[in-house]
Structure formats: structure tokens, C-alpha cells
Amino acid sequence: MGRLTAQRRERPWREHRGTLSCERGRDMQLGMIGLGKMGGNMKLRLEKAGHQVVGYDRNPDVADVGSLADLVGALDAPRAVWVMVPAGEATRSTVAELAGLLSEGDIVVDGGNSRFTDDAVNAEALAQHGIGYIDAGVSGGVWGLTEGYALMVGGAAADVERLKPIFDALKPEGEFGFVHAGGVGAGHYAKMVHNGIEYAMMQAYAEGYELLEASEYVDNVPEIFKSWREGTVIRSWLLDLMDRALSADPDLAKVKGYVEDSGEGRWTVDEGIRLRVPLPAITESLFARFTSRQEDSPAMKAVAALRNQFGGHAVKSE
């Protein structure tokens, strides 16, 4: 079995025949691959709830074991392994490696932001070895450790039910925060739509902020956003975070107006086109992010030139 850190050895587990088992039998055991901002905090939240989590990361300073093979060897069968690495090739290669290491009856959860079309491919590759597959859309960001993670999962009902104690520990307290959205791919599809909506909501707050900043009638923009946090129909966690950002930097002077996109906004728009579902707000919010990356928009140059041609409107020179 791979090297265990001092922190790892201090946990209330006992080593037995090459595996790690918990002294409290009712708790579950999970392998976590990827211990970054999300995976590392998810591991901590699960451990706080009493579950055993064996973590692997390419950074040996945070890993409990030195390889995927060591991680598999440290778990009792039937195993459950949660993959929390970047979407795309990193996830695909990790799943492919696990297919050769795990055994029939084990389950792999992909908790990254994978495109939903990847899920069927991953599930089929694992099914050839009798290994189950769950795709889990995870929302919560850096606040998930304390507030919980919203989980949207797809996969076979029996696999989802088996891992329910893990999902229950990760989700927020209360009635909401978890859904078995459907079969394989449904979890990541739901998360994709969730992020598309998030794009549009953030854009609406941002446009309102810019209009307030431009108005000669308004004196205190940060306090306006703060006042909206209670009693209004636009209150939300995003609004709370906007208030937090403005409290720290009222003029947002330390922030450059450049916004990346994770890919899920694009996939949402692609699905709107495929299914002929109009998504004007989500689509425009995605395009607004593209505009943020242009120091001098070529399209706006063309509009200025056209206005000059047909109306003689003034054009600003470089």
C-alpha cells in the first residue's frame, strides 16, 4: 500500500490486510481522486460526517496514497471511488485507468464538470468490467465545506441508493440539495443547465450594477445591493456574494473586466440549438463573456464605421 501521511495515520482508522476500515461499521468508505479546492473540501466534509476517505492527488503533500493502484488497494470491496479532476481528457484517462484496477461490483462517480455526452462512453467502458458508474453534477464551490454541496446525479437506481450516505453527507442540511435526475448523463446534463442559468443571473446582476454606477441619481451602489438581500424577489446566494464582493471592494477597482467560461454555458446553448429551445438570456450572457475578452471589439469598430458611413457620425481614432 502507498505511503500514508502523518495526518492520514492520525485518523481513526485501522490497517488490516492491506485495507483501511473504519471502527464504526455504519460509516462508508470512499476513494477520492483529486484533492483541489472542491475535492479536498468534499473529503473534509465527508470525514467530518464520519466517513472514511482515502485521497489521491498528483500533489503528494495532500495525498494519502501514492498512486491510483494504492488507492484501490486501500479500499475494501465493493469499492466506491469519486473522481474529482478537470473535465475532458484528465477525467477520461482516470476512468480508463480505474477500469483496469477496480473489480466487478465497484462504483465510479464522476463529480467533475464533464460534458454529459462523455458519460455514456465512460459508463460503457466500466460496464465491461462489471463496474457501476454515476455522473454527479456538483455545485457549491469554496463554500461547500460548510454550507454543503448541491448534487445532481445520474445512474442506475441501485448504484445511487448504495451511495446515498455519501450524498447525504455532502448535501446541505434540510429537504433540498439532492436529486437523482435520471439515468447515466442526467446528472451532468442538469448541472450544465444549472450553470447556464447561473450565467444569465450573474449577467443580470452585472448589468444592474453598471447602470446604477452610471446613474447621477444614485449615491451608494453597494448599499443598494445589500438592501436587496431581504424581502425582494431577486434575492439569492449570488446576490449575497455580490454584496460580499462590493463590501470588500466598493468600486471593484481590483477586478479586471475579463471573464472566462467553463464550457457548460456553451454546451447549454448547443443543446438549445439542437432541441430548438430559445435561450436568449443564457446565450447573450455567454456572448457577453466573449466581449469581456476583447480590449477593442472588432464588431463595435464595424458598427462605428457603418454609423459614420450612413449618418456621418463621428468616429474616435486609435
Short mmCIF file of N, CA, C and O in Angstrom, two decimals, residues 42 48 60 77 103 147 157 175 218 237 242 258 282-283 286 298 310:
data_model
loop_
_atom_site.label_atom_id
_atom_site.label_comp_id
_atom_site.label_asym_id
_atom_site.label_seq_id
_atom_site.Cartn_x
_atom_site.Cartn_y
_atom_site.Cartn_z
N MET A 42 -14.52 18.50 -0.12
CA MET A 42 -15.51 17.41 -0.06
C MET A 42 -14.99 16.28 0.83
O MET A 42 -15.75 15.70 1.62
N LYS A 48 -15.73 14.65 8.33
CA LYS A 48 -16.40 15.25 9.48
C LYS A 48 -17.70 14.51 9.81
O LYS A 48 -18.11 14.43 10.97
N PRO A 60 1.81 15.12 -3.84
CA PRO A 60 1.99 14.18 -2.72
C PRO A 60 1.78 14.81 -1.35
O PRO A 60 1.55 14.09 -0.37
N ALA A 77 -13.58 -4.09 -0.79
CA ALA A 77 -14.59 -4.36 -1.81
C ALA A 77 -15.94 -4.61 -1.14
O ALA A 77 -15.99 -5.15 -0.03
N SER A 103 -12.83 -3.79 -9.51
CA SER A 103 -13.40 -5.12 -9.69
C SER A 103 -14.90 -5.03 -9.91
O SER A 103 -15.53 -4.00 -9.66
N GLU A 147 -21.36 24.87 3.90
CA GLU A 147 -22.77 25.03 3.52
C GLU A 147 -23.36 23.78 2.88
O GLU A 147 -24.57 23.64 2.81
N ALA A 157 -30.53 3.22 -10.39
CA ALA A 157 -31.12 3.49 -9.09
C ALA A 157 -30.41 2.73 -7.97
O ALA A 157 -30.20 3.26 -6.87
N GLU A 175 -34.30 19.64 3.35
CA GLU A 175 -35.04 18.88 2.36
C GLU A 175 -34.41 18.91 0.98
O GLU A 175 -34.54 17.96 0.19
N VAL A 218 -27.92 58.06 -8.08
CA VAL A 218 -27.57 57.09 -7.06
C VAL A 218 -26.24 57.46 -6.39
O VAL A 218 -25.28 57.79 -7.08
N TRP A 237 -28.33 33.56 -3.40
CA TRP A 237 -26.97 33.40 -2.90
C TRP A 237 -25.99 34.21 -3.76
O TRP A 237 -25.04 34.79 -3.24
N MET A 242 -22.48 38.98 -4.36
CA MET A 242 -22.23 40.28 -4.97
C MET A 242 -22.06 41.33 -3.87
O MET A 242 -21.16 42.19 -3.94
N TYR A 258 -12.59 40.86 -17.17
CA TYR A 258 -12.29 39.74 -18.08
C TYR A 258 -12.90 38.49 -17.48
O TYR A 258 -12.60 38.14 -16.33
N ILE A 282 -29.55 33.25 -21.63
CA ILE A 282 -28.34 32.46 -21.41
C ILE A 282 -27.36 32.67 -22.54
O ILE A 282 -26.14 32.83 -22.32
N THR A 283 -27.85 32.70 -23.78
CA THR A 283 -26.96 32.89 -24.94
C THR A 283 -26.28 34.24 -24.88
O THR A 283 -25.06 34.36 -25.08
N LEU A 286 -23.51 34.41 -22.33
CA LEU A 286 -22.29 33.76 -22.81
C LEU A 286 -21.52 34.69 -23.75
O LEU A 286 -20.30 34.86 -23.62
N PRO A 298 -13.73 44.26 -32.38
CA PRO A 298 -13.80 44.45 -33.83
C PRO A 298 -15.22 44.71 -34.31
O PRO A 298 -15.43 45.50 -35.23
N PHE A 310 -23.19 55.96 -43.01
CA PHE A 310 -24.56 56.31 -43.41
C PHE A 310 -25.07 57.58 -42.75
O PHE A 310 -26.00 58.20 -43.25
#
